[in-house]
Amino acid sequence: MIHSVLMRGVILGLFLLILGCGDGKKYHDDDQSEPVLSSNNDLTSIIEFQRDLNKEFSDPVTSPLPDRYRKDFNGLDFFKPDTTFVVNATFTRTPDAIPFLMPTNTDRMSKEVIFGIVSFQLKGNSYQLEVYQNEELKEDEGYEDYLFLPFTDATNGNETYEGGRYIDLRIPEGDEIVIDFNKAYNPYCTYNKKYSCPIVPSQNALDIEIFAGVKAFK
């Protein structure tokens, strides 16, 4: 999985509505076990993701934050890096899937197709999530292999944004893919009402607490 500021900016740019008219940190309860850092490569990748995302949010050109929030922006609130939330998943393609219109938080509909199903083990339990490909974005050069993984989990509405979070993926060459929940980020409509963001489908609800990635924005 490759985190790309440009990639996320382009796809979320598709969700931007044309406007015709117009910090306190929140920590979760300490039920979480001590974060595990099993791989220096994983840790480095997570730290780079956090650094790049903060850089994006600080830049007036790429930031979704309104000016009144960005001027006092000191960084997003992340969970501590925890490589137990980096999972090796089986990737099953769904070539016969029919494109559909995914609802958003506005009247706009996002044309998506279920590109595949990821199956994985996390905290001793088995899970499956649908992975989507945007029918418009795949026509853009450099985004032919971009995949979109939205999900909800048991932290939503408490430690994390109530509407769920997103993860960027790329089409793998084989039938395996790495999913790093430390790279889960909030939809841009969390920060700015001028964005139109896909609503996480109910089938992508996890009944586990994902103490990884970006926390709720305050």
mmCIF file of C-alpha atoms in Angstrom:
data_model
loop_
_atom_site.group_PDB
_atom_site.id
_atom_site.type_symbol
_atom_site.label_atom_id
_atom_site.label_comp_id
_atom_site.label_asym_id
_atom_site.label_seq_id
_atom_site.Cartn_x
_atom_site.Cartn_y
_atom_site.Cartn_z
ATOM 1 C CA MET A 1 0.000 0.000 0.000
ATOM 2 C CA ILE A 2 1.361 3.382 -0.962
ATOM 3 C CA HIS A 3 0.353 6.557 0.809
ATOM 4 C CA SER A 4 0.317 9.470 -1.578
ATOM 5 C CA VAL A 5 -0.692 13.011 -0.741
ATOM 6 C CA LEU A 6 -1.301 13.646 -4.422
ATOM 7 C CA MET A 7 -3.403 10.514 -4.836
ATOM 8 C CA ARG A 8 -5.636 11.358 -1.910
ATOM 9 C CA GLY A 9 -5.865 14.956 -3.030
ATOM 10 C CA VAL A 10 -7.046 13.934 -6.489
ATOM 11 C CA ILE A 11 -9.703 11.485 -5.372
ATOM 12 C CA LEU A 12 -10.980 13.727 -2.647
ATOM 13 C CA GLY A 13 -10.875 16.538 -5.154
ATOM 14 C CA LEU A 14 -13.593 14.618 -6.962
ATOM 15 C CA PHE A 15 -15.685 15.035 -3.827
ATOM 16 C CA LEU A 16 -15.234 18.808 -3.694
ATOM 17 C CA LEU A 17 -18.414 20.743 -4.281
ATOM 18 C CA ILE A 18 -18.231 23.919 -6.342
ATOM 19 C CA LEU A 19 -19.349 26.676 -4.024
ATOM 20 C CA GLY A 20 -22.003 28.783 -5.685
ATOM 21 C CA CYS A 21 -22.689 30.762 -2.490
ATOM 22 C CA GLY A 22 -21.294 30.775 -0.300
ATOM 23 C CA ASP A 23 -6.823 21.952 20.306
ATOM 24 C CA GLY A 24 -7.426 19.882 22.574
ATOM 25 C CA LYS A 25 -6.397 16.264 22.147
ATOM 26 C CA LYS A 26 -8.855 13.479 22.806
ATOM 27 C CA TYR A 27 -7.378 10.271 24.122
ATOM 28 C CA HIS A 28 -9.102 6.896 24.240
ATOM 29 C CA ASP A 29 -9.718 5.010 27.462
ATOM 30 C CA ASP A 30 -6.696 2.986 28.396
ATOM 31 C CA ASP A 31 -8.226 -0.346 27.425
ATOM 32 C CA GLN A 32 -5.734 -0.574 24.594
ATOM 33 C CA SER A 33 -2.732 -2.800 25.113
ATOM 34 C CA GLU A 34 0.691 -1.234 24.709
ATOM 35 C CA PRO A 35 1.365 -0.526 21.005
ATOM 36 C CA VAL A 36 3.486 -3.151 19.290
ATOM 37 C CA LEU A 37 6.284 -2.155 16.935
ATOM 38 C CA SER A 38 7.371 -5.357 15.234
ATOM 39 C CA SER A 39 9.026 -3.955 12.121
ATOM 40 C CA ASN A 40 11.303 -0.989 11.625
ATOM 41 C CA ASN A 41 10.076 -0.713 8.022
ATOM 42 C CA ASP A 42 6.448 -0.631 9.146
ATOM 43 C CA LEU A 43 7.217 1.960 11.789
ATOM 44 C CA THR A 44 9.134 4.162 9.363
ATOM 45 C CA SER A 45 6.265 3.974 6.865
ATOM 46 C CA ILE A 46 3.714 4.971 9.532
ATOM 47 C CA ILE A 47 5.814 7.901 10.737
ATOM 48 C CA GLU A 48 6.265 9.088 7.144
ATOM 49 C CA PHE A 49 2.506 8.860 6.588
ATOM 50 C CA GLN A 50 1.826 11.009 9.644
ATOM 51 C CA ARG A 51 4.493 13.534 8.665
ATOM 52 C CA ASP A 52 3.227 13.814 5.080
ATOM 53 C CA LEU A 53 -0.399 14.151 6.167
ATOM 54 C CA ASN A 54 0.463 16.940 8.600
ATOM 55 C CA LYS A 55 2.451 18.652 5.852
ATOM 56 C CA GLU A 56 -0.535 18.408 3.508
ATOM 57 C CA PHE A 57 -2.858 19.902 6.121
ATOM 58 C CA SER A 58 -0.438 22.767 6.795
ATOM 59 C CA ASP A 59 -0.127 23.750 3.132
ATOM 60 C CA PRO A 60 -2.851 26.211 2.001
ATOM 61 C CA VAL A 61 -2.747 24.651 -1.491
ATOM 62 C CA THR A 62 -3.489 21.074 -0.375
ATOM 63 C CA SER A 63 -5.144 21.502 3.019
ATOM 64 C CA PRO A 64 -8.866 20.772 3.437
ATOM 65 C CA LEU A 65 -8.877 23.000 6.507
ATOM 66 C CA PRO A 66 -10.561 26.404 6.258
ATOM 67 C CA ASP A 67 -8.126 29.273 6.810
ATOM 68 C CA ARG A 68 -9.504 29.991 10.273
ATOM 69 C CA TYR A 69 -8.494 26.485 11.406
ATOM 70 C CA ARG A 70 -5.304 26.104 9.414
ATOM 71 C CA LYS A 71 -3.630 29.185 10.868
ATOM 72 C CA ASP A 72 -3.564 27.517 14.290
ATOM 73 C CA PHE A 73 -2.969 23.983 12.999
ATOM 74 C CA ASN A 74 -0.238 22.152 14.926
ATOM 75 C CA GLY A 75 -0.782 18.648 13.610
ATOM 76 C CA LEU A 76 -3.465 15.989 13.492
ATOM 77 C CA ASP A 77 -4.153 13.747 16.456
ATOM 78 C CA PHE A 78 -2.954 10.218 15.689
ATOM 79 C CA PHE A 79 -3.028 7.009 17.647
ATOM 80 C CA LYS A 80 0.433 5.760 18.518
ATOM 81 C CA PRO A 81 1.879 3.609 15.714
ATOM 82 C CA ASP A 82 0.907 -0.009 16.329
ATOM 83 C CA THR A 83 1.989 -2.663 13.839
ATOM 84 C CA THR A 84 -0.548 -5.171 15.150
ATOM 85 C CA PHE A 85 -2.904 -3.135 12.954
ATOM 86 C CA VAL A 86 -0.798 -3.892 9.872
ATOM 87 C CA VAL A 87 -2.414 -6.990 8.379
ATOM 88 C CA ASN A 88 -1.625 -9.287 5.473
ATOM 89 C CA ALA A 89 -4.918 -9.844 3.692
ATOM 90 C CA THR A 90 -6.096 -12.207 0.983
ATOM 91 C CA PHE A 91 -7.270 -10.209 -2.027
ATOM 92 C CA THR A 92 -10.102 -11.768 -4.041
ATOM 93 C CA ARG A 93 -10.978 -9.947 -7.247
ATOM 94 C CA THR A 94 -14.623 -9.526 -8.266
ATOM 95 C CA PRO A 95 -14.458 -9.090 -12.059
ATOM 96 C CA ASP A 96 -18.210 -9.553 -12.530
ATOM 97 C CA ALA A 97 -19.182 -6.741 -10.151
ATOM 98 C CA ILE A 98 -21.514 -4.132 -11.621
ATOM 99 C CA PRO A 99 -20.783 -0.406 -11.040
ATOM 100 C CA PHE A 100 -23.139 1.301 -8.613
ATOM 101 C CA LEU A 101 -23.770 4.760 -7.207
ATOM 102 C CA MET A 102 -22.357 5.153 -3.697
ATOM 103 C CA PRO A 103 -24.186 7.774 -1.593
ATOM 104 C CA THR A 104 -22.256 10.709 -0.181
ATOM 105 C CA ASN A 105 -22.962 13.228 2.559
ATOM 106 C CA THR A 106 -24.433 15.498 -0.158
ATOM 107 C CA ASP A 107 -26.750 14.928 -3.115
ATOM 108 C CA ARG A 108 -23.825 13.802 -5.255
ATOM 109 C CA MET A 109 -23.399 10.095 -5.980
ATOM 110 C CA SER A 110 -19.989 8.493 -6.493
ATOM 111 C CA LYS A 111 -19.799 5.867 -9.265
ATOM 112 C CA GLU A 112 -17.894 2.913 -7.827
ATOM 113 C CA VAL A 113 -17.384 -0.770 -8.493
ATOM 114 C CA ILE A 114 -16.475 -3.463 -5.985
ATOM 115 C CA PHE A 115 -13.016 -4.339 -7.281
ATOM 116 C CA GLY A 116 -12.312 -7.003 -4.706
ATOM 117 C CA ILE A 117 -12.774 -8.442 -1.231
ATOM 118 C CA VAL A 118 -10.019 -8.413 1.377
ATOM 119 C CA SER A 119 -10.039 -11.144 4.031
ATOM 120 C CA PHE A 120 -7.815 -10.986 7.089
ATOM 121 C CA GLN A 121 -7.289 -11.889 10.720
ATOM 122 C CA LEU A 122 -7.169 -9.172 13.375
ATOM 123 C CA LYS A 123 -7.003 -9.667 17.134
ATOM 124 C CA GLY A 124 -7.867 -13.339 16.688
ATOM 125 C CA ASN A 125 -10.980 -12.801 14.560
ATOM 126 C CA SER A 126 -11.679 -13.049 10.830
ATOM 127 C CA TYR A 127 -12.950 -10.089 8.816
ATOM 128 C CA GLN A 128 -13.857 -9.197 5.247
ATOM 129 C CA LEU A 129 -14.131 -5.764 3.649
ATOM 130 C CA GLU A 130 -15.092 -4.595 0.194
ATOM 131 C CA VAL A 131 -12.552 -2.552 -1.760
ATOM 132 C CA TYR A 132 -13.797 -0.106 -4.387
ATOM 133 C CA GLN A 133 -12.521 1.484 -7.580
ATOM 134 C CA ASN A 134 -13.877 4.828 -8.726
ATOM 135 C CA GLU A 135 -15.076 4.623 -12.320
ATOM 136 C CA GLU A 136 -14.022 8.199 -13.123
ATOM 137 C CA LEU A 137 -10.691 8.304 -11.351
ATOM 138 C CA LYS A 138 -9.372 5.120 -12.971
ATOM 139 C CA GLU A 139 -9.369 6.956 -16.316
ATOM 140 C CA ASP A 140 -6.820 9.480 -15.018
ATOM 141 C CA GLU A 141 -3.163 8.816 -15.698
ATOM 142 C CA GLY A 142 -1.413 7.493 -12.627
ATOM 143 C CA TYR A 143 -4.620 6.389 -10.919
ATOM 144 C CA GLU A 144 -5.500 3.347 -12.983
ATOM 145 C CA ASP A 145 -4.661 1.082 -10.029
ATOM 146 C CA TYR A 146 -6.024 3.239 -7.197
ATOM 147 C CA LEU A 147 -8.381 1.481 -4.771
ATOM 148 C CA PHE A 148 -10.545 2.917 -2.035
ATOM 149 C CA LEU A 149 -11.154 1.172 1.315
ATOM 150 C CA PRO A 150 -13.704 2.912 3.546
ATOM 151 C CA PHE A 151 -14.600 1.339 6.891
ATOM 152 C CA THR A 152 -16.262 1.943 10.214
ATOM 153 C CA ASP A 153 -15.246 0.442 13.549
ATOM 154 C CA ALA A 154 -16.159 0.449 17.215
ATOM 155 C CA THR A 155 -14.201 3.655 17.958
ATOM 156 C CA ASN A 156 -16.419 5.805 15.720
ATOM 157 C CA GLY A 157 -18.220 8.560 17.585
ATOM 158 C CA ASN A 158 -15.770 8.337 20.469
ATOM 159 C CA GLU A 159 -12.059 8.319 19.651
ATOM 160 C CA THR A 160 -12.610 8.638 15.913
ATOM 161 C CA TYR A 161 -14.920 10.363 13.446
ATOM 162 C CA GLU A 162 -18.451 9.001 13.686
ATOM 163 C CA GLY A 163 -18.769 8.449 9.944
ATOM 164 C CA GLY A 164 -15.759 6.161 9.623
ATOM 165 C CA ARG A 165 -12.419 6.508 7.883
ATOM 166 C CA TYR A 166 -10.672 5.763 4.575
ATOM 167 C CA ILE A 167 -7.514 3.919 3.499
ATOM 168 C CA ASP A 168 -5.788 4.317 0.113
ATOM 169 C CA LEU A 169 -4.645 1.139 -1.645
ATOM 170 C CA ARG A 170 -3.161 0.098 -4.970
ATOM 171 C CA ILE A 171 -4.140 -2.989 -6.976
ATOM 172 C CA PRO A 172 -1.746 -5.773 -5.961
ATOM 173 C CA GLU A 173 -0.031 -7.990 -8.517
ATOM 174 C CA GLY A 174 -1.128 -11.190 -6.812
ATOM 175 C CA ASP A 175 -3.788 -12.346 -4.378
ATOM 176 C CA GLU A 176 -2.312 -10.757 -1.258
ATOM 177 C CA ILE A 177 -2.335 -7.168 -0.047
ATOM 178 C CA VAL A 178 -1.115 -5.312 3.046
ATOM 179 C CA ILE A 179 -3.664 -3.181 4.893
ATOM 180 C CA ASP A 180 -2.184 -0.719 7.371
ATOM 181 C CA PHE A 181 -4.893 0.733 9.590
ATOM 182 C CA ASN A 182 -2.295 3.178 10.925
ATOM 183 C CA LYS A 183 -2.834 4.960 7.602
ATOM 184 C CA ALA A 184 -6.576 5.412 8.070
ATOM 185 C CA TYR A 185 -7.597 9.046 7.600
ATOM 186 C CA ASN A 186 -10.784 11.076 7.949
ATOM 187 C CA PRO A 187 -12.989 12.099 5.016
ATOM 188 C CA TYR A 188 -12.317 15.707 4.096
ATOM 189 C CA CYS A 189 -15.916 16.658 4.853
ATOM 190 C CA THR A 190 -14.934 16.139 8.496
ATOM 191 C CA TYR A 191 -12.902 19.329 8.234
ATOM 192 C CA ASN A 192 -14.764 21.375 5.650
ATOM 193 C CA LYS A 193 -18.413 21.325 4.561
ATOM 194 C CA LYS A 194 -17.515 22.194 0.973
ATOM 195 C CA TYR A 195 -16.408 18.576 0.428
ATOM 196 C CA SER A 196 -18.727 15.786 -0.595
ATOM 197 C CA CYS A 197 -17.528 12.415 0.704
ATOM 198 C CA PRO A 198 -18.737 8.837 0.159
ATOM 199 C CA ILE A 199 -20.646 7.281 3.036
ATOM 200 C CA VAL A 200 -19.082 4.040 4.256
ATOM 201 C CA PRO A 201 -21.258 1.103 3.133
ATOM 202 C CA SER A 202 -22.789 -0.900 5.990
ATOM 203 C CA GLN A 203 -21.031 -4.075 4.840
ATOM 204 C CA ASN A 204 -17.687 -2.464 5.691
ATOM 205 C CA ALA A 205 -18.464 -2.148 9.402
ATOM 206 C CA LEU A 206 -15.930 -3.734 11.751
ATOM 207 C CA ASP A 207 -17.093 -4.750 15.225
ATOM 208 C CA ILE A 208 -13.619 -4.205 16.649
ATOM 209 C CA GLU A 209 -11.914 -1.065 17.951
ATOM 210 C CA ILE A 210 -9.260 0.122 15.518
ATOM 211 C CA PHE A 211 -6.892 2.124 17.725
ATOM 212 C CA ALA A 212 -4.813 3.220 14.744
ATOM 213 C CA GLY A 213 -4.672 6.072 12.268
ATOM 214 C CA VAL A 214 -6.172 9.546 12.591
ATOM 215 C CA LYS A 215 -8.417 10.366 15.559
ATOM 216 C CA ALA A 216 -11.482 12.588 15.591
ATOM 217 C CA PHE A 217 -10.897 16.236 14.696
ATOM 218 C CA LYS A 218 -11.578 18.762 17.423
#
